[in-house]
Amino acid sequence: MRDVYHEELDGISDKLVEMTRLVRSAMTRATTALLDADLPLAEQVISGDEQINQLDAEIEETVFDLMARQQPVAGDLRTLITSLRMSGDLERMGDLAVHLAKTARRRHPDPAVPPQVSVIVLEMGHVAERMAAKAGSVIASRDVAMALELDGDDDAMDRLHRKLFDVLLSPKWRHGVEPAVDITLAGRYFERFADHAVHVAENMVYLVTGQRPEEIA
Amino acid sequence: MRDVYHEELDGISDKLVEMTRLVRSAMTRATTALLDADLPLAEQVISGDEQINQLDAEIEETVFDLMARQQPVAGDLRTLITSLRMSGDLERMGDLAVHLAKTARRRHPDPAVPPQVSVIVLEMGHVAERMAAKAGSVIASRDVAMALELDGDDDAMDRLHRKLFDVLLSPKWRHGVEPAVDITLAGRYFERFADHAVHVAENMVYLVTGQRPEEIA
């Protein structure tokens, strides 16, 4: 039974990595859809979220099943609960990419992002993609050093977020209230996406070391 | 050992109810701080969040400790994991009240909410408070019917949220971009607060019935 058990644990880890790949790809497409007013790409993100939700549901089912059948000991319990949490964060990252895609769809055929902030939004997308990719590597490799790197990426995201508000609130903003509302929400979605990627990394640090990142760094 | 175990489970439930009381109170104060530009009230919400985070940390510690020591069976495991999730949602509701309070603090001595939307914001605050209070009753009573009521409250919140955007984006909006950005974010915080209250209720439904709310309603 123990072998099947550890195979199932590996299966959960593989699914988590697959989720990071899917949310990374959703974020890439959502950012492009926002910047290029690309409706088919937006629709792909929106319909593709089902696959991410499905993986989350499968992980939850496997975790509950293993807990009930195997009475796992402390270390394995920590792995199972941490997996549930990472899966929840990744599922939420998928939702946030969908929110971005829906913003693109709502404004189509106009672009939701005025040229005045397109470089900042593009950079936010890049940082978000990089963080999702790193979260995947962290889960696959259990690399604590890389997990701690996500804090730096999150700082970069926060700086971009502040820059975005600086432009929105400057006297030079020429686009009025409606695009400002869209951009405010989009900025919030990027920032929350990054926060969840950090949570994934923090959970892995906790799993590997038994310590919260703030106790290590 | 079993008696101590069930006492500890009751202790977790009491702490969850206490968290709902604290987030309800934080939401009441944050809404008033927003509408009245009341800085001391905003500061109370911001500094009071520590107590909510502390309860979340205590619940997590107790859950992990019980899991490791007691090897709980399936039903008790479900209770423990559900408690962790509810605690996570309540902790996040506290954060969202803090975000509202920080908006009030940032704009002080000006009010962050122009009179044109103050009635809508007041109503959003009332719905949010009611949902937090109901979440507390649901945890204390395990009342599935009341848990299902939170969906209707969430619909009311969504309607208010749409009304808020209608005003922001109407030609009659007279306050320009900066208050629109504040109100956009505030609206998002109220709406997410409500979503988390719904999650708490859904988790309780799952705990009591073994079914997700959509399978019952």
Tab-separated table of N, CA, C and O in Angstrom, chain A residues 22-46 93-105 110-114 117-132 157 160 164 183 186-187 189-191 193-194:
chain	number	residue	atom	x	y	z
A	22	LEU	N	-0.542	25.584	-17.073
A	22	LEU	CA	-1.798	26.104	-17.630
A	22	LEU	C	-2.051	27.559	-17.209
A	22	LEU	O	-2.495	28.375	-18.014
A	23	VAL	N	-1.785	27.890	-15.946
A	23	VAL	CA	-2.050	29.277	-15.533
A	23	VAL	C	-1.008	30.220	-16.144
A	23	VAL	O	-1.322	31.377	-16.452
A	24	ARG	N	0.214	29.718	-16.338
A	24	ARG	CA	1.223	30.553	-16.997
A	24	ARG	C	0.755	30.874	-18.413
A	24	ARG	O	0.771	32.021	-18.855
A	25	SER	N	0.327	29.839	-19.118
A	25	SER	CA	-0.142	30.022	-20.486
A	25	SER	C	-1.393	30.904	-20.539
A	25	SER	O	-1.525	31.770	-21.425
A	26	ALA	N	-2.309	30.730	-19.591
A	26	ALA	CA	-3.511	31.578	-19.535
A	26	ALA	C	-3.114	33.040	-19.345
A	26	ALA	O	-3.691	33.944	-19.967
A	27	MET	N	-2.120	33.285	-18.476
A	27	MET	CA	-1.677	34.654	-18.225
A	27	MET	C	-1.045	35.270	-19.474
A	27	MET	O	-1.312	36.428	-19.815
A	28	THR	N	-0.221	34.493	-20.187
A	28	THR	CA	0.393	34.987	-21.429
A	28	THR	C	-0.692	35.427	-22.416
A	28	THR	O	-0.640	36.520	-22.987
A	29	ARG	N	-1.661	34.536	-22.615
A	29	ARG	CA	-2.724	34.840	-23.574
A	29	ARG	C	-3.593	35.996	-23.108
A	29	ARG	O	-3.995	36.844	-23.910
A	30	ALA	N	-3.920	36.031	-21.831
A	30	ALA	CA	-4.788	37.101	-21.318
A	30	ALA	C	-4.109	38.460	-21.498
A	30	ALA	O	-4.761	39.443	-21.875
A	31	THR	N	-2.813	38.513	-21.228
A	31	THR	CA	-2.093	39.792	-21.391
A	31	THR	C	-2.107	40.219	-22.853
A	31	THR	O	-2.379	41.384	-23.174
A	32	THR	N	-1.842	39.265	-23.757
A	32	THR	CA	-1.865	39.595	-25.188
A	32	THR	C	-3.268	40.002	-25.624
A	32	THR	O	-3.432	40.959	-26.392
A	33	ALA	N	-4.276	39.291	-25.127
A	33	ALA	CA	-5.661	39.635	-25.471
A	33	ALA	C	-5.988	41.059	-25.032
A	33	ALA	O	-6.636	41.820	-25.754
A	34	LEU	N	-5.533	41.441	-23.837
A	34	LEU	CA	-5.745	42.797	-23.322
A	34	LEU	C	-5.089	43.839	-24.210
A	34	LEU	O	-5.679	44.864	-24.542
A	35	LEU	N	-3.837	43.575	-24.589
A	35	LEU	CA	-3.057	44.588	-25.307
A	35	LEU	C	-3.439	44.666	-26.772
A	35	LEU	O	-3.389	45.729	-27.375
A	36	ASP	N	-3.821	43.523	-27.374
A	36	ASP	CA	-4.106	43.491	-28.812
A	36	ASP	C	-5.598	43.423	-29.123
A	36	ASP	O	-5.964	43.296	-30.296
A	37	ALA	N	-6.460	43.474	-28.085
A	37	ALA	CA	-7.913	43.322	-28.316
A	37	ALA	C	-8.180	42.058	-29.126
A	37	ALA	O	-8.952	42.071	-30.083
A	38	ASP	N	-7.513	40.976	-28.747
A	38	ASP	CA	-7.603	39.710	-29.491
A	38	ASP	C	-8.691	38.833	-28.865
A	38	ASP	O	-8.476	38.159	-27.859
A	39	LEU	N	-9.862	38.859	-29.484
A	39	LEU	CA	-11.017	38.163	-28.909
A	39	LEU	C	-10.853	36.638	-28.866
A	39	LEU	O	-11.154	36.029	-27.826
A	40	PRO	N	-10.397	35.986	-29.939
A	40	PRO	CA	-10.247	34.524	-29.862
A	40	PRO	C	-9.313	34.090	-28.719
A	40	PRO	O	-9.564	33.092	-28.037
A	41	LEU	N	-8.247	34.860	-28.533
A	41	LEU	CA	-7.314	34.538	-27.459
A	41	LEU	C	-8.010	34.681	-26.096
A	41	LEU	O	-7.843	33.839	-25.201
A	42	ALA	N	-8.798	35.742	-25.949
A	42	ALA	CA	-9.549	35.937	-24.700
A	42	ALA	C	-10.494	34.762	-24.465
A	42	ALA	O	-10.585	34.231	-23.340
A	43	GLU	N	-11.169	34.334	-25.530
A	43	GLU	CA	-12.111	33.215	-25.393
A	43	GLU	C	-11.385	31.930	-24.990
A	43	GLU	O	-11.917	31.123	-24.216
A	44	GLN	N	-10.172	31.731	-25.519
A	44	GLN	CA	-9.388	30.548	-25.137
A	44	GLN	C	-9.108	30.519	-23.628
A	44	GLN	O	-9.163	29.470	-22.994
A	45	VAL	N	-8.759	31.683	-23.104
A	45	VAL	CA	-8.456	31.748	-21.667
A	45	VAL	C	-9.706	31.413	-20.855
A	45	VAL	O	-9.654	30.654	-19.881
A	46	ILE	N	-10.839	31.987	-21.291
A	46	ILE	CA	-12.082	31.829	-20.535
A	46	ILE	C	-12.548	30.370	-20.556
A	46	ILE	O	-12.866	29.781	-19.520
A	93	MET	N	-5.377	31.673	-9.460
A	93	MET	CA	-4.566	32.348	-10.499
A	93	MET	C	-5.253	32.191	-11.865
A	93	MET	O	-5.263	33.117	-12.676
A	94	GLY	N	-5.816	31.005	-12.110
A	94	GLY	CA	-6.571	30.800	-13.349
A	94	GLY	C	-7.755	31.752	-13.437
A	94	GLY	O	-8.002	32.369	-14.478
A	95	ASP	N	-8.486	31.915	-12.322
A	95	ASP	CA	-9.631	32.834	-12.296
A	95	ASP	C	-9.195	34.263	-12.623
A	95	ASP	O	-9.912	35.003	-13.308
A	96	LEU	N	-8.041	34.650	-12.098
A	96	LEU	CA	-7.591	36.034	-12.316
A	96	LEU	C	-7.229	36.259	-13.782
A	96	LEU	O	-7.509	37.325	-14.342
A	97	ALA	N	-6.621	35.242	-14.425
A	97	ALA	CA	-6.354	35.347	-15.868
A	97	ALA	C	-7.688	35.468	-16.624
A	97	ALA	O	-7.798	36.234	-17.589
A	98	VAL	N	-8.699	34.734	-16.170
A	98	VAL	CA	-10.027	34.839	-16.793
A	98	VAL	C	-10.596	36.252	-16.631
A	98	VAL	O	-11.168	36.812	-17.575
A	99	HIS	N	-10.437	36.841	-15.443
A	99	HIS	CA	-10.925	38.223	-15.250
A	99	HIS	C	-10.258	39.168	-16.263
A	99	HIS	O	-10.915	40.051	-16.818
A	100	LEU	N	-8.943	38.995	-16.474
A	100	LEU	CA	-8.246	39.840	-17.456
A	100	LEU	C	-8.811	39.602	-18.857
A	100	LEU	O	-9.061	40.544	-19.614
A	101	ALA	N	-9.024	38.328	-19.200
A	101	ALA	CA	-9.543	37.994	-20.530
A	101	ALA	C	-10.943	38.573	-20.724
A	101	ALA	O	-11.286	39.051	-21.813
A	102	LYS	N	-11.750	38.552	-19.658
A	102	LYS	CA	-13.102	39.104	-19.776
A	102	LYS	C	-13.078	40.622	-19.966
A	102	LYS	O	-13.947	41.181	-20.630
A	103	THR	N	-12.099	41.270	-19.355
A	103	THR	CA	-11.947	42.717	-19.581
A	103	THR	C	-11.653	42.977	-21.062
A	103	THR	O	-12.246	43.867	-21.680
A	104	ALA	N	-10.743	42.160	-21.639
A	104	ALA	CA	-10.424	42.307	-23.069
A	104	ALA	C	-11.684	42.082	-23.911
A	104	ALA	O	-11.968	42.829	-24.847
A	105	ARG	N	-12.456	41.060	-23.563
A	105	ARG	CA	-13.650	40.723	-24.322
A	105	ARG	C	-14.705	41.830	-24.234
A	105	ARG	O	-15.367	42.169	-25.206
A	110	ASP	N	-12.418	47.492	-29.255
A	110	ASP	CA	-11.422	48.451	-28.754
A	110	ASP	C	-10.424	47.731	-27.857
A	110	ASP	O	-10.796	46.765	-27.185
A	111	PRO	N	-9.180	48.190	-27.813
A	111	PRO	CA	-8.256	47.624	-26.826
A	111	PRO	C	-8.610	48.158	-25.438
A	111	PRO	O	-8.998	49.315	-25.293
A	112	ALA	N	-8.536	47.300	-24.425
A	112	ALA	CA	-8.873	47.722	-23.059
A	112	ALA	C	-7.758	48.580	-22.456
A	112	ALA	O	-7.987	49.293	-21.482
A	113	VAL	N	-6.566	48.463	-23.050
A	113	VAL	CA	-5.403	49.144	-22.466
A	113	VAL	C	-4.945	50.267	-23.392
A	113	VAL	O	-4.451	50.004	-24.489
A	114	PRO	N	-5.088	51.519	-22.957
A	114	PRO	CA	-4.607	52.619	-23.783
A	114	PRO	C	-3.080	52.557	-23.915
A	114	PRO	O	-2.390	52.080	-22.998
A	117	VAL	N	-0.382	53.223	-21.105
A	117	VAL	CA	0.047	52.284	-20.048
A	117	VAL	C	0.374	50.895	-20.602
A	117	VAL	O	0.606	49.959	-19.823
A	118	SER	N	0.448	50.758	-21.943
A	118	SER	CA	0.613	49.402	-22.480
A	118	SER	C	1.962	48.786	-22.099
A	118	SER	O	2.050	47.576	-21.870
A	119	VAL	N	3.009	49.609	-22.020
A	119	VAL	CA	4.318	49.044	-21.654
A	119	VAL	C	4.284	48.499	-20.218
A	119	VAL	O	4.804	47.416	-19.938
A	120	ILE	N	3.638	49.247	-19.330
A	120	ILE	CA	3.561	48.792	-17.928
A	120	ILE	C	2.754	47.497	-17.832
A	120	ILE	O	3.150	46.540	-17.148
A	121	VAL	N	1.619	47.442	-18.543
A	121	VAL	CA	0.785	46.233	-18.498
A	121	VAL	C	1.536	45.040	-19.092
A	121	VAL	O	1.499	43.931	-18.556
A	122	LEU	N	2.256	45.287	-20.190
A	122	LEU	CA	3.059	44.217	-20.796
A	122	LEU	C	4.077	43.679	-19.779
A	122	LEU	O	4.228	42.461	-19.619
A	123	GLU	N	4.729	44.593	-19.064
A	123	GLU	CA	5.725	44.162	-18.066
A	123	GLU	C	5.073	43.403	-16.916
A	123	GLU	O	5.615	42.427	-16.399
A	124	MET	N	3.889	43.867	-16.502
A	124	MET	CA	3.181	43.144	-15.429
A	124	MET	C	2.870	41.720	-15.885
A	124	MET	O	3.008	40.765	-15.117
A	125	GLY	N	2.449	41.593	-17.149
A	125	GLY	CA	2.192	40.264	-17.702
A	125	GLY	C	3.441	39.399	-17.673
A	125	GLY	O	3.402	38.226	-17.288
A	126	HIS	N	4.575	40.002	-18.068
A	126	HIS	CA	5.834	39.237	-18.083
A	126	HIS	C	6.231	38.768	-16.691
A	126	HIS	O	6.646	37.629	-16.492
A	127	VAL	N	6.123	39.670	-15.729
A	127	VAL	CA	6.475	39.287	-14.349
A	127	VAL	C	5.546	38.165	-13.870
A	127	VAL	O	5.991	37.179	-13.266
A	128	ALA	N	4.260	38.308	-14.179
A	128	ALA	CA	3.280	37.293	-13.747
A	128	ALA	C	3.592	35.935	-14.379
A	128	ALA	O	3.572	34.899	-13.697
A	129	GLU	N	3.881	35.927	-15.687
A	129	GLU	CA	4.244	34.675	-16.363
A	129	GLU	C	5.471	34.032	-15.718
A	129	GLU	O	5.517	32.830	-15.491
A	130	ARG	N	6.489	34.870	-15.479
A	130	ARG	CA	7.735	34.361	-14.892
A	130	ARG	C	7.468	33.748	-13.518
A	130	ARG	O	8.009	32.698	-13.166
A	131	MET	N	6.600	34.408	-12.745
A	131	MET	CA	6.301	33.896	-11.397
A	131	MET	C	5.566	32.555	-11.462
A	131	MET	O	5.835	31.654	-10.663
A	132	ALA	N	4.632	32.421	-12.427
A	132	ALA	CA	3.919	31.146	-12.561
A	132	ALA	C	4.895	30.049	-12.975
A	132	ALA	O	4.847	28.919	-12.463
A	157	MET	N	6.546	43.386	-9.188
A	157	MET	CA	5.133	43.560	-9.534
A	157	MET	C	4.541	44.754	-8.779
A	157	MET	O	3.792	45.558	-9.358
A	160	LEU	N	5.584	47.966	-10.411
A	160	LEU	CA	4.827	48.213	-11.649
A	160	LEU	C	3.413	48.682	-11.329
A	160	LEU	O	2.865	49.568	-11.993
A	164	LEU	N	1.660	52.119	-12.458
A	164	LEU	CA	0.379	52.160	-13.165
A	164	LEU	C	-0.542	53.210	-12.546
A	164	LEU	O	-1.150	54.024	-13.245
A	183	ILE	N	-8.355	49.611	-16.029
A	183	ILE	CA	-6.924	49.451	-15.736
A	183	ILE	C	-6.713	49.247	-14.231
A	183	ILE	O	-5.842	48.498	-13.800
A	186	ALA	N	-7.575	45.649	-13.702
A	186	ALA	CA	-6.549	44.791	-14.297
A	186	ALA	C	-5.289	44.788	-13.430
A	186	ALA	O	-4.700	43.729	-13.172
A	187	GLY	N	-4.907	45.970	-12.962
A	187	GLY	CA	-3.719	46.054	-12.111
A	187	GLY	C	-3.875	45.207	-10.856
A	187	GLY	O	-2.959	44.489	-10.440
A	189	TYR	N	-5.759	42.543	-10.576
A	189	TYR	CA	-5.717	41.121	-10.932
A	189	TYR	C	-4.275	40.647	-11.094
A	189	TYR	O	-3.920	39.566	-10.617
A	190	PHE	N	-3.447	41.450	-11.768
A	190	PHE	CA	-2.026	41.075	-11.904
A	190	PHE	C	-1.378	40.945	-10.525
A	190	PHE	O	-0.640	40.005	-10.257
A	191	GLU	N	-1.669	41.904	-9.681
A	191	GLU	CA	-1.021	41.923	-8.363
A	191	GLU	C	-1.442	40.707	-7.522
A	191	GLU	O	-0.623	40.088	-6.850
A	193	PHE	N	-2.529	37.827	-8.727
A	193	PHE	CA	-1.925	36.662	-9.373
A	193	PHE	C	-0.516	36.450	-8.778
A	193	PHE	O	-0.154	35.330	-8.398
A	194	ALA	N	0.237	37.539	-8.688
A	194	ALA	CA	1.597	37.454	-8.133
A	194	ALA	C	1.562	37.008	-6.664
A	194	ALA	O	2.367	36.169	-6.237
